[in-house]
């Protein structure tokens, strides 16, 4: 259940635009000259996003020969190298969103990237429009890139988490099995609740366009590597390590972050971490696989000699 971001919508970009116009950055006069055009265009944004099945109209700065006027470079520059006031706003949108997973894909962790829903490379007029800038993980920003509309499927590739709540109904399940001594992962993606066929198709296209199942498998392998590393460190120190309890605590931590009540039974989870550790803990084969990795090293390391702390900066 990826979190929707409808609370971030402003339906008004005048404040952000004003920060650019009132700055001393080169190009501020160009923004002021085009202020009325930009504000008028901002009013078109809702229709452009909501009419996901229609190819959006071209940028107001696109010339008949297919190139762009000089305003494009100015607007993109105000996003890439913003003046101080606008930079603070971008940082606030990027960092202060209270998200614990990516709203596009559900990857655990705080999204640390701010990127455009309608690519600024095609629609530079929305380069600093608030409702076009979405907090997301780096993987989604890279995968989404400058893609927006699929001509073959006659629809937008992605779902805008500020405009629709469909992705908040998506949940994740992971199954694990040991094949030839290696753990294999199979992600399953659920839709919790009812949805009409149009929404179902859009969610499926969103998932396929971002290649979310592949990302989940990669995440599982990274988690596995971290667990093996912890086991190896315990082995090297000949230290006791309650592996299952360790995983149970990680699951509980993720459940708290996701707001899942203790003891609540779920068939799917809001992020990949919950799904991963739930699957691990509830599979005796997987638990036994990890337990088999514990051993005493043939040559126990010599104990470290304590050293006196040295003050580097008095």
PDB file of C-alpha atoms in Angstrom:
ATOM      1  CA  UNK A   1       0.000   0.000   0.000  1.00  0.00           C
ATOM      2  CA  UNK A   2       2.193   2.786  -1.254  1.00  0.00           C
ATOM      3  CA  UNK A   3       1.244   6.122   0.260  1.00  0.00           C
ATOM      4  CA  UNK A   4      -0.588   8.592  -1.936  1.00  0.00           C
ATOM      5  CA  UNK A   5       0.505  12.216  -1.858  1.00  0.00           C
ATOM      6  CA  UNK A   6      -2.749  14.055  -2.453  1.00  0.00           C
ATOM      7  CA  UNK A   7      -1.948  16.246   0.564  1.00  0.00           C
ATOM      8  CA  UNK A   8       1.017  17.731  -1.326  1.00  0.00           C
ATOM      9  CA  UNK A   9      -1.079  19.116  -4.157  1.00  0.00           C
ATOM     10  CA  UNK A  10      -1.310  22.870  -4.413  1.00  0.00           C
ATOM     11  CA  UNK A  11      -3.187  23.468  -7.701  1.00  0.00           C
ATOM     12  CA  UNK A  12      -1.269  26.746  -7.737  1.00  0.00           C
ATOM     13  CA  UNK A  13       2.324  27.384  -8.710  1.00  0.00           C
ATOM     14  CA  UNK A  14       2.343  31.140  -8.201  1.00  0.00           C
ATOM     15  CA  UNK A  15       4.356  30.978  -4.958  1.00  0.00           C
ATOM     16  CA  UNK A  16       7.174  28.895  -6.402  1.00  0.00           C
ATOM     17  CA  UNK A  17       7.183  30.924  -9.583  1.00  0.00           C
ATOM     18  CA  UNK A  18       7.291  34.116  -7.529  1.00  0.00           C
ATOM     19  CA  UNK A  19      10.425  32.885  -5.750  1.00  0.00           C
ATOM     20  CA  UNK A  20      12.108  32.620  -9.114  1.00  0.00           C
ATOM     21  CA  UNK A  21      10.861  35.960 -10.416  1.00  0.00           C
ATOM     22  CA  UNK A  22      11.928  37.819  -7.267  1.00  0.00           C
ATOM     23  CA  UNK A  23      15.400  36.290  -7.183  1.00  0.00           C
ATOM     24  CA  UNK A  24      18.616  37.772  -8.521  1.00  0.00           C
ATOM     25  CA  UNK A  25      19.327  34.679 -10.605  1.00  0.00           C
ATOM     26  CA  UNK A  26      20.050  35.231 -14.267  1.00  0.00           C
ATOM     27  CA  UNK A  27      16.847  34.606 -16.212  1.00  0.00           C
ATOM     28  CA  UNK A  28      14.468  35.985 -13.567  1.00  0.00           C
ATOM     29  CA  UNK A  29      13.344  38.648 -16.042  1.00  0.00           C
ATOM     30  CA  UNK A  30      12.442  35.903 -18.520  1.00  0.00           C
ATOM     31  CA  UNK A  31      10.220  34.272 -15.907  1.00  0.00           C
ATOM     32  CA  UNK A  32       8.533  37.601 -15.220  1.00  0.00           C
ATOM     33  CA  UNK A  33       7.937  38.212 -18.926  1.00  0.00           C
ATOM     34  CA  UNK A  34       6.317  34.782 -19.231  1.00  0.00           C
ATOM     35  CA  UNK A  35       4.530  34.823 -15.870  1.00  0.00           C
ATOM     36  CA  UNK A  36       1.001  35.091 -17.251  1.00  0.00           C
ATOM     37  CA  UNK A  37       1.665  32.356 -19.833  1.00  0.00           C
ATOM     38  CA  UNK A  38       3.064  30.042 -17.176  1.00  0.00           C
ATOM     39  CA  UNK A  39       0.215  30.611 -14.715  1.00  0.00           C
ATOM     40  CA  UNK A  40      -2.314  29.994 -17.478  1.00  0.00           C
ATOM     41  CA  UNK A  41      -0.503  26.796 -18.419  1.00  0.00           C
ATOM     42  CA  UNK A  42      -0.449  25.658 -14.792  1.00  0.00           C
ATOM     43  CA  UNK A  43      -4.250  25.621 -14.925  1.00  0.00           C
ATOM     44  CA  UNK A  44      -4.043  23.045 -17.729  1.00  0.00           C
ATOM     45  CA  UNK A  45      -2.019  20.614 -15.623  1.00  0.00           C
ATOM     46  CA  UNK A  46      -4.943  18.884 -13.920  1.00  0.00           C
ATOM     47  CA  UNK A  47      -6.563  18.062 -17.247  1.00  0.00           C
ATOM     48  CA  UNK A  48      -3.286  16.878 -18.753  1.00  0.00           C
ATOM     49  CA  UNK A  49      -2.725  14.421 -15.882  1.00  0.00           C
ATOM     50  CA  UNK A  50      -6.342  13.316 -15.503  1.00  0.00           C
ATOM     51  CA  UNK A  51      -6.730  12.662 -19.228  1.00  0.00           C
ATOM     52  CA  UNK A  52      -4.029   9.994 -19.036  1.00  0.00           C
ATOM     53  CA  UNK A  53      -5.380   8.263 -22.150  1.00  0.00           C
ATOM     54  CA  UNK A  54      -4.763  11.309 -24.355  1.00  0.00           C
ATOM     55  CA  UNK A  55      -1.429  12.391 -25.782  1.00  0.00           C
ATOM     56  CA  UNK A  56      -0.710  15.695 -23.995  1.00  0.00           C
ATOM     57  CA  UNK A  57      -0.557  18.880 -25.991  1.00  0.00           C
ATOM     58  CA  UNK A  58       2.941  20.045 -26.817  1.00  0.00           C
ATOM     59  CA  UNK A  59       4.828  22.495 -24.663  1.00  0.00           C
ATOM     60  CA  UNK A  60       3.972  26.166 -25.079  1.00  0.00           C
ATOM     61  CA  UNK A  61       7.680  26.688 -25.691  1.00  0.00           C
ATOM     62  CA  UNK A  62       7.975  24.134 -28.478  1.00  0.00           C
ATOM     63  CA  UNK A  63       8.543  25.655 -31.908  1.00  0.00           C
ATOM     64  CA  UNK A  64       7.006  24.443 -35.188  1.00  0.00           C
ATOM     65  CA  UNK A  65      10.295  22.821 -36.238  1.00  0.00           C
ATOM     66  CA  UNK A  66      10.289  20.651 -33.082  1.00  0.00           C
ATOM     67  CA  UNK A  67      12.947  22.598 -31.200  1.00  0.00           C
ATOM     68  CA  UNK A  68      12.345  24.732 -28.113  1.00  0.00           C
ATOM     69  CA  UNK A  69      12.576  28.456 -27.556  1.00  0.00           C
ATOM     70  CA  UNK A  70      15.175  29.889 -25.170  1.00  0.00           C
ATOM     71  CA  UNK A  71      12.666  29.856 -22.284  1.00  0.00           C
ATOM     72  CA  UNK A  72      13.223  26.115 -21.903  1.00  0.00           C
ATOM     73  CA  UNK A  73      16.843  26.533 -20.845  1.00  0.00           C
ATOM     74  CA  UNK A  74      15.877  29.230 -18.354  1.00  0.00           C
ATOM     75  CA  UNK A  75      13.149  27.166 -16.705  1.00  0.00           C
ATOM     76  CA  UNK A  76      15.255  24.021 -16.509  1.00  0.00           C
ATOM     77  CA  UNK A  77      18.108  26.066 -15.022  1.00  0.00           C
ATOM     78  CA  UNK A  78      15.785  27.330 -12.281  1.00  0.00           C
ATOM     79  CA  UNK A  79      15.153  23.700 -11.346  1.00  0.00           C
ATOM     80  CA  UNK A  80      18.721  22.403 -11.674  1.00  0.00           C
ATOM     81  CA  UNK A  81      20.411  25.391 -10.016  1.00  0.00           C
ATOM     82  CA  UNK A  82      17.625  27.183  -8.125  1.00  0.00           C
ATOM     83  CA  UNK A  83      18.012  30.476  -6.298  1.00  0.00           C
ATOM     84  CA  UNK A  84      18.199  30.254  -2.496  1.00  0.00           C
ATOM     85  CA  UNK A  85      14.476  30.673  -1.704  1.00  0.00           C
ATOM     86  CA  UNK A  86      13.419  28.152  -4.341  1.00  0.00           C
ATOM     87  CA  UNK A  87      16.161  25.747  -3.274  1.00  0.00           C
ATOM     88  CA  UNK A  88      14.774  25.719   0.281  1.00  0.00           C
ATOM     89  CA  UNK A  89      11.320  24.868  -1.080  1.00  0.00           C
ATOM     90  CA  UNK A  90      12.730  22.030  -3.187  1.00  0.00           C
ATOM     91  CA  UNK A  91      14.653  20.667  -0.204  1.00  0.00           C
ATOM     92  CA  UNK A  92      11.522  20.772   1.928  1.00  0.00           C
ATOM     93  CA  UNK A  93       9.538  18.868  -0.698  1.00  0.00           C
ATOM     94  CA  UNK A  94      12.399  16.393  -1.128  1.00  0.00           C
ATOM     95  CA  UNK A  95      13.057  15.727   2.551  1.00  0.00           C
ATOM     96  CA  UNK A  96      10.082  16.661   4.728  1.00  0.00           C
ATOM     97  CA  UNK A  97       7.373  14.360   3.426  1.00  0.00           C
ATOM     98  CA  UNK A  98       7.148  11.745   6.235  1.00  0.00           C
ATOM     99  CA  UNK A  99       7.331   8.904   3.705  1.00  0.00           C
ATOM    100  CA  UNK A 100       8.812   5.537   4.693  1.00  0.00           C
ATOM    101  CA  UNK A 101       8.697   4.033   1.230  1.00  0.00           C
ATOM    102  CA  UNK A 102       8.723   5.257  -2.351  1.00  0.00           C
ATOM    103  CA  UNK A 103       5.208   6.328  -3.457  1.00  0.00           C
ATOM    104  CA  UNK A 104       5.903   4.987  -6.959  1.00  0.00           C
ATOM    105  CA  UNK A 105       7.231   1.504  -6.189  1.00  0.00           C
ATOM    106  CA  UNK A 106       7.067   0.794  -2.428  1.00  0.00           C
ATOM    107  CA  UNK A 107      10.818   0.463  -1.904  1.00  0.00           C
ATOM    108  CA  UNK A 108      11.533   0.705   1.840  1.00  0.00           C
ATOM    109  CA  UNK A 109      13.333   3.766   3.085  1.00  0.00           C
ATOM    110  CA  UNK A 110      12.863   7.493   2.856  1.00  0.00           C
ATOM    111  CA  UNK A 111      12.694   8.675  -0.782  1.00  0.00           C
ATOM    112  CA  UNK A 112      15.510  11.151  -1.309  1.00  0.00           C
ATOM    113  CA  UNK A 113      14.945  12.247  -4.906  1.00  0.00           C
ATOM    114  CA  UNK A 114      12.657  14.921  -6.311  1.00  0.00           C
ATOM    115  CA  UNK A 115      11.748  14.496  -9.947  1.00  0.00           C
ATOM    116  CA  UNK A 116       9.195  15.611 -12.508  1.00  0.00           C
ATOM    117  CA  UNK A 117       6.070  13.636 -13.331  1.00  0.00           C
ATOM    118  CA  UNK A 118       5.711  15.307 -16.736  1.00  0.00           C
ATOM    119  CA  UNK A 119       9.362  15.465 -17.873  1.00  0.00           C
ATOM    120  CA  UNK A 120      10.792  18.970 -18.039  1.00  0.00           C
ATOM    121  CA  UNK A 121      12.666  17.926 -21.172  1.00  0.00           C
ATOM    122  CA  UNK A 122       9.305  17.826 -22.996  1.00  0.00           C
ATOM    123  CA  UNK A 123       7.269  20.286 -20.918  1.00  0.00           C
ATOM    124  CA  UNK A 124       9.695  22.863 -19.461  1.00  0.00           C
ATOM    125  CA  UNK A 125       6.790  25.066 -18.358  1.00  0.00           C
ATOM    126  CA  UNK A 126       6.240  22.584 -15.510  1.00  0.00           C
ATOM    127  CA  UNK A 127       9.911  22.512 -14.441  1.00  0.00           C
ATOM    128  CA  UNK A 128       9.192  24.353 -11.157  1.00  0.00           C
ATOM    129  CA  UNK A 129       5.460  23.663 -10.875  1.00  0.00           C
ATOM    130  CA  UNK A 130       4.809  22.164  -7.384  1.00  0.00           C
ATOM    131  CA  UNK A 131       2.340  19.484  -8.436  1.00  0.00           C
ATOM    132  CA  UNK A 132       4.779  18.184 -11.040  1.00  0.00           C
ATOM    133  CA  UNK A 133       7.593  17.521  -8.554  1.00  0.00           C
ATOM    134  CA  UNK A 134       7.221  14.182  -6.762  1.00  0.00           C
ATOM    135  CA  UNK A 135       9.399  12.716  -3.967  1.00  0.00           C
ATOM    136  CA  UNK A 136      10.565   9.274  -5.069  1.00  0.00           C
ATOM    137  CA  UNK A 137      13.449   6.823  -4.867  1.00  0.00           C
ATOM    138  CA  UNK A 138      16.461   7.149  -7.111  1.00  0.00           C
ATOM    139  CA  UNK A 139      15.600   3.916  -8.952  1.00  0.00           C
ATOM    140  CA  UNK A 140      12.194   5.221 -10.005  1.00  0.00           C
ATOM    141  CA  UNK A 141      13.594   8.598 -11.065  1.00  0.00           C
ATOM    142  CA  UNK A 142      16.183   6.840 -13.207  1.00  0.00           C
ATOM    143  CA  UNK A 143      13.757   4.309 -14.664  1.00  0.00           C
ATOM    144  CA  UNK A 144      11.073   6.895 -15.347  1.00  0.00           C
ATOM    145  CA  UNK A 145      13.596   9.302 -16.904  1.00  0.00           C
ATOM    146  CA  UNK A 146      11.920  11.373 -19.621  1.00  0.00           C
ATOM    147  CA  UNK A 147       9.237   8.809 -20.452  1.00  0.00           C
ATOM    148  CA  UNK A 148       5.627   9.858 -20.091  1.00  0.00           C
ATOM    149  CA  UNK A 149       3.164   8.639 -22.721  1.00  0.00           C
ATOM    150  CA  UNK A 150       3.005   5.261 -24.474  1.00  0.00           C
ATOM    151  CA  UNK A 151       1.776   5.559 -28.051  1.00  0.00           C
ATOM    152  CA  UNK A 152       1.335   1.789 -28.336  1.00  0.00           C
ATOM    153  CA  UNK A 153      -0.882   1.597 -25.232  1.00  0.00           C
ATOM    154  CA  UNK A 154      -2.481   5.027 -25.651  1.00  0.00           C
ATOM    155  CA  UNK A 155      -1.932   5.938 -22.014  1.00  0.00           C
ATOM    156  CA  UNK A 156       0.506   7.530 -19.621  1.00  0.00           C
ATOM    157  CA  UNK A 157       3.111   5.037 -18.421  1.00  0.00           C
ATOM    158  CA  UNK A 158       2.780   6.012 -14.782  1.00  0.00           C
ATOM    159  CA  UNK A 159       0.261   6.926 -12.097  1.00  0.00           C
ATOM    160  CA  UNK A 160       0.669  10.299 -10.403  1.00  0.00           C
ATOM    161  CA  UNK A 161       0.593   9.716  -6.607  1.00  0.00           C
ATOM    162  CA  UNK A 162      -0.585  13.283  -5.961  1.00  0.00           C
ATOM    163  CA  UNK A 163      -3.625  12.863  -8.187  1.00  0.00           C
ATOM    164  CA  UNK A 164      -4.708   9.270  -7.671  1.00  0.00           C
ATOM    165  CA  UNK A 165      -4.895   6.908  -4.706  1.00  0.00           C
ATOM    166  CA  UNK A 166      -4.782   3.689  -6.760  1.00  0.00           C
ATOM    167  CA  UNK A 167      -1.205   2.837  -5.788  1.00  0.00           C
ATOM    168  CA  UNK A 168      -2.123   3.045  -2.094  1.00  0.00           C
ATOM    169  CA  UNK A 169      -4.137  -0.159  -2.636  1.00  0.00           C
ATOM    170  CA  UNK A 170      -1.101  -2.097  -3.821  1.00  0.00           C
ATOM    171  CA  UNK A 171       0.466  -4.605  -1.421  1.00  0.00           C
ATOM    172  CA  UNK A 172       3.472  -6.899  -1.657  1.00  0.00           C
ATOM    173  CA  UNK A 173       4.070 -10.554  -0.896  1.00  0.00           C
ATOM    174  CA  UNK A 174       7.335 -12.455  -1.320  1.00  0.00           C
ATOM    175  CA  UNK A 175       7.775 -16.199  -1.442  1.00  0.00           C
ATOM    176  CA  UNK A 176      11.159 -17.858  -0.957  1.00  0.00           C
ATOM    177  CA  UNK A 177      12.464 -21.277  -1.827  1.00  0.00           C
ATOM    178  CA  UNK A 178      15.873 -22.920  -1.876  1.00  0.00           C
ATOM    179  CA  UNK A 179      16.995 -24.160  -5.284  1.00  0.00           C
ATOM    180  CA  UNK A 180      20.424 -25.779  -5.631  1.00  0.00           C
ATOM    181  CA  UNK A 181      21.553 -24.225  -2.359  1.00  0.00           C
ATOM    182  CA  UNK A 182      20.477 -20.714  -3.325  1.00  0.00           C
ATOM    183  CA  UNK A 183      17.435 -18.796  -2.108  1.00  0.00           C
ATOM    184  CA  UNK A 184      15.168 -17.772  -4.954  1.00  0.00           C
ATOM    185  CA  UNK A 185      12.620 -14.978  -4.521  1.00  0.00           C
ATOM    186  CA  UNK A 186       9.263 -14.591  -6.184  1.00  0.00           C
ATOM    187  CA  UNK A 187       7.427 -11.304  -5.590  1.00  0.00           C
ATOM    188  CA  UNK A 188       3.661 -11.142  -5.808  1.00  0.00           C
ATOM    189  CA  UNK A 189       1.855  -7.832  -6.100  1.00  0.00           C
ATOM    190  CA  UNK A 190      -1.716  -7.614  -4.817  1.00  0.00           C
ATOM    191  CA  UNK A 191      -4.476  -5.087  -5.237  1.00  0.00           C
ATOM    192  CA  UNK A 192      -6.235  -4.811  -1.900  1.00  0.00           C
ATOM    193  CA  UNK A 193      -9.830  -3.833  -2.545  1.00  0.00           C
ATOM    194  CA  UNK A 194     -11.888  -3.480  -5.671  1.00  0.00           C
ATOM    195  CA  UNK A 195     -10.930  -1.555  -8.797  1.00  0.00           C
ATOM    196  CA  UNK A 196     -12.443  -1.137 -12.223  1.00  0.00           C
ATOM    197  CA  UNK A 197     -10.677  -2.616 -15.286  1.00  0.00           C
ATOM    198  CA  UNK A 198      -9.243   0.748 -16.306  1.00  0.00           C
ATOM    199  CA  UNK A 199      -7.502   1.216 -12.957  1.00  0.00           C
ATOM    200  CA  UNK A 200      -6.301  -2.390 -13.034  1.00  0.00           C
ATOM    201  CA  UNK A 201      -4.688  -1.831 -16.446  1.00  0.00           C
ATOM    202  CA  UNK A 202      -3.087   1.408 -15.296  1.00  0.00           C
ATOM    203  CA  UNK A 203      -1.616  -0.176 -12.178  1.00  0.00           C
ATOM    204  CA  UNK A 204      -0.279  -3.075 -14.225  1.00  0.00           C
ATOM    205  CA  UNK A 205       1.302  -0.718 -16.746  1.00  0.00           C
ATOM    206  CA  UNK A 206       2.820   1.367 -13.951  1.00  0.00           C
ATOM    207  CA  UNK A 207       4.344  -1.749 -12.345  1.00  0.00           C
ATOM    208  CA  UNK A 208       5.672  -3.069 -15.652  1.00  0.00           C
ATOM    209  CA  UNK A 209       7.055   0.306 -16.748  1.00  0.00           C
ATOM    210  CA  UNK A 210       9.075   0.642 -13.545  1.00  0.00           C
ATOM    211  CA  UNK A 211      10.018  -3.072 -13.552  1.00  0.00           C
ATOM    212  CA  UNK A 212       9.058  -3.246  -9.886  1.00  0.00           C
ATOM    213  CA  UNK A 213       9.281  -7.080  -9.556  1.00  0.00           C
ATOM    214  CA  UNK A 214      12.926  -6.948 -10.665  1.00  0.00           C
ATOM    215  CA  UNK A 215      13.641  -4.234  -8.110  1.00  0.00           C
ATOM    216  CA  UNK A 216      12.041  -6.324  -5.372  1.00  0.00           C
ATOM    217  CA  UNK A 217      14.221  -9.336  -6.198  1.00  0.00           C
ATOM    218  CA  UNK A 218      17.316  -7.113  -6.166  1.00  0.00           C
ATOM    219  CA  UNK A 219      16.256  -5.746  -2.783  1.00  0.00           C
ATOM    220  CA  UNK A 220      15.817  -9.288  -1.416  1.00  0.00           C
ATOM    221  CA  UNK A 221      19.314 -10.232  -2.543  1.00  0.00           C
ATOM    222  CA  UNK A 222      20.738  -7.153  -0.845  1.00  0.00           C
ATOM    223  CA  UNK A 223      18.923  -8.023   2.391  1.00  0.00           C
ATOM    224  CA  UNK A 224      20.242 -11.573   2.133  1.00  0.00           C
ATOM    225  CA  UNK A 225      23.796 -10.262   1.734  1.00  0.00           C
ATOM    226  CA  UNK A 226      23.393  -8.122   4.873  1.00  0.00           C
ATOM    227  CA  UNK A 227      22.107 -11.099   6.859  1.00  0.00           C
ATOM    228  CA  UNK A 228      25.001 -13.295   5.704  1.00  0.00           C
ATOM    229  CA  UNK A 229      27.412 -10.507   6.621  1.00  0.00           C
ATOM    230  CA  UNK A 230      25.925 -10.349  10.140  1.00  0.00           C
ATOM    231  CA  UNK A 231      26.244 -14.124  10.483  1.00  0.00           C
ATOM    232  CA  UNK A 232      29.864 -14.027   9.312  1.00  0.00           C
ATOM    233  CA  UNK A 233      30.697 -11.341  11.871  1.00  0.00           C
ATOM    234  CA  UNK A 234      29.079 -13.409  14.619  1.00  0.00           C
ATOM    235  CA  UNK A 235      31.096 -16.410  13.444  1.00  0.00           C
ATOM    236  CA  UNK A 236      34.332 -14.432  13.477  1.00  0.00           C
ATOM    237  CA  UNK A 237      33.698 -13.291  17.037  1.00  0.00           C
ATOM    238  CA  UNK A 238      32.291 -16.645  18.180  1.00  0.00           C
ATOM    239  CA  UNK A 239      29.434 -14.533  19.476  1.00  0.00           C
ATOM    240  CA  UNK A 240      25.932 -15.780  20.266  1.00  0.00           C
ATOM    241  CA  UNK A 241      23.411 -14.558  17.730  1.00  0.00           C
ATOM    242  CA  UNK A 242      19.682 -15.321  17.878  1.00  0.00           C
ATOM    243  CA  UNK A 243      19.083 -15.086  14.153  1.00  0.00           C
ATOM    244  CA  UNK A 244      15.309 -15.550  14.186  1.00  0.00           C
ATOM    245  CA  UNK A 245      14.863 -13.000  16.955  1.00  0.00           C
ATOM    246  CA  UNK A 246      17.016 -10.586  14.962  1.00  0.00           C
ATOM    247  CA  UNK A 247      14.700 -10.978  11.938  1.00  0.00           C
ATOM    248  CA  UNK A 248      11.586 -10.700  14.095  1.00  0.00           C
ATOM    249  CA  UNK A 249      12.842  -7.391  15.461  1.00  0.00           C
ATOM    250  CA  UNK A 250      13.543  -6.103  11.944  1.00  0.00           C
ATOM    251  CA  UNK A 251      10.033  -7.091  10.885  1.00  0.00           C
ATOM    252  CA  UNK A 252       8.499  -5.393  13.914  1.00  0.00           C
ATOM    253  CA  UNK A 253      10.451  -2.219  13.188  1.00  0.00           C
ATOM    254  CA  UNK A 254       9.164  -2.187   9.608  1.00  0.00           C
ATOM    255  CA  UNK A 255       5.601  -2.881  10.747  1.00  0.00           C
ATOM    256  CA  UNK A 256       5.756   0.112  13.097  1.00  0.00           C
ATOM    257  CA  UNK A 257       7.059   2.342  10.298  1.00  0.00           C
ATOM    258  CA  UNK A 258       4.223   1.168   8.080  1.00  0.00           C
ATOM    259  CA  UNK A 259       1.629   1.723  10.792  1.00  0.00           C
ATOM    260  CA  UNK A 260       0.586  -1.935  10.979  1.00  0.00           C
ATOM    261  CA  UNK A 261      -0.926  -2.886  14.331  1.00  0.00           C
ATOM    262  CA  UNK A 262       0.813  -5.634  16.292  1.00  0.00           C
ATOM    263  CA  UNK A 263      -0.726  -9.044  15.683  1.00  0.00           C
ATOM    264  CA  UNK A 264      -2.637  -7.956  12.585  1.00  0.00           C
ATOM    265  CA  UNK A 265      -2.745 -10.752  10.006  1.00  0.00           C
ATOM    266  CA  UNK A 266      -2.019  -9.639   6.448  1.00  0.00           C
ATOM    267  CA  UNK A 267      -1.716 -11.410   3.122  1.00  0.00           C
ATOM    268  CA  UNK A 268       0.331  -8.578   1.646  1.00  0.00           C
ATOM    269  CA  UNK A 269       2.333  -5.674   3.020  1.00  0.00           C
ATOM    270  CA  UNK A 270       2.847  -1.994   2.230  1.00  0.00           C
ATOM    271  CA  UNK A 271       6.548  -2.298   1.528  1.00  0.00           C
ATOM    272  CA  UNK A 272       9.087  -4.879   0.498  1.00  0.00           C
ATOM    273  CA  UNK A 273      10.829  -5.087   3.880  1.00  0.00           C
ATOM    274  CA  UNK A 274       7.716  -6.279   5.686  1.00  0.00           C
ATOM    275  CA  UNK A 275       7.065  -8.824   2.949  1.00  0.00           C
ATOM    276  CA  UNK A 276      10.679 -10.056   2.993  1.00  0.00           C
ATOM    277  CA  UNK A 277      11.010 -10.611   6.732  1.00  0.00           C
ATOM    278  CA  UNK A 278       7.505 -12.039   7.082  1.00  0.00           C
ATOM    279  CA  UNK A 279       8.309 -14.638   4.424  1.00  0.00           C
ATOM    280  CA  UNK A 280      11.669 -15.457   5.989  1.00  0.00           C
ATOM    281  CA  UNK A 281      10.372 -15.886   9.524  1.00  0.00           C
ATOM    282  CA  UNK A 282       7.463 -18.083   8.459  1.00  0.00           C
ATOM    283  CA  UNK A 283       9.544 -20.522   6.411  1.00  0.00           C
ATOM    284  CA  UNK A 284      11.323 -23.203   8.421  1.00  0.00           C
ATOM    285  CA  UNK A 285      13.398 -24.164   5.359  1.00  0.00           C
ATOM    286  CA  UNK A 286      14.710 -20.614   5.002  1.00  0.00           C
ATOM    287  CA  UNK A 287      15.394 -20.244   8.728  1.00  0.00           C
ATOM    288  CA  UNK A 288      17.279 -23.561   8.730  1.00  0.00           C
ATOM    289  CA  UNK A 289      19.268 -22.440   5.687  1.00  0.00           C
ATOM    290  CA  UNK A 290      20.531 -19.396   7.565  1.00  0.00           C
ATOM    291  CA  UNK A 291      21.138 -21.354  10.757  1.00  0.00           C
ATOM    292  CA  UNK A 292      23.339 -23.733   8.761  1.00  0.00           C
ATOM    293  CA  UNK A 293      25.648 -20.803   8.004  1.00  0.00           C
ATOM    294  CA  UNK A 294      26.697 -20.497  11.649  1.00  0.00           C
ATOM    295  CA  UNK A 295      30.015 -22.139  12.568  1.00  0.00           C
ATOM    296  CA  UNK A 296      33.147 -21.605  14.634  1.00  0.00           C
ATOM    297  CA  UNK A 297      36.111 -20.417  12.560  1.00  0.00           C
ATOM    298  CA  UNK A 298      39.019 -22.921  12.376  1.00  0.00           C
ATOM    299  CA  UNK A 299      41.426 -20.330  13.759  1.00  0.00           C
ATOM    300  CA  UNK A 300      39.858 -18.010  16.266  1.00  0.00           C
ATOM    301  CA  UNK A 301      41.265 -14.487  15.958  1.00  0.00           C
ATOM    302  CA  UNK A 302      43.480 -13.153  18.710  1.00  0.00           C
ATOM    303  CA  UNK A 303      41.740 -10.720  21.026  1.00  0.00           C
ATOM    304  CA  UNK A 304      42.255  -7.073  20.162  1.00  0.00           C
ATOM    305  CA  UNK A 305      44.746  -5.199  22.303  1.00  0.00           C
ATOM    306  CA  UNK A 306      43.050  -2.154  23.839  1.00  0.00           C
ATOM    307  CA  UNK A 307      44.594   1.186  22.951  1.00  0.00           C
ATOM    308  CA  UNK A 308      44.409   4.525  24.674  1.00  0.00           C
ATOM    309  CA  UNK A 309      42.147   7.032  22.986  1.00  0.00           C
ATOM    310  CA  UNK A 310      43.970   9.969  21.428  1.00  0.00           C
ATOM    311  CA  UNK A 311      42.435  13.413  21.190  1.00  0.00           C
ATOM    312  CA  UNK A 312      42.850  14.632  17.608  1.00  0.00           C
ATOM    313  CA  UNK A 313      41.188  18.027  17.892  1.00  0.00           C
ATOM    314  CA  UNK A 314      41.611  19.625  21.343  1.00  0.00           C
TER     315      UNK A 314
END
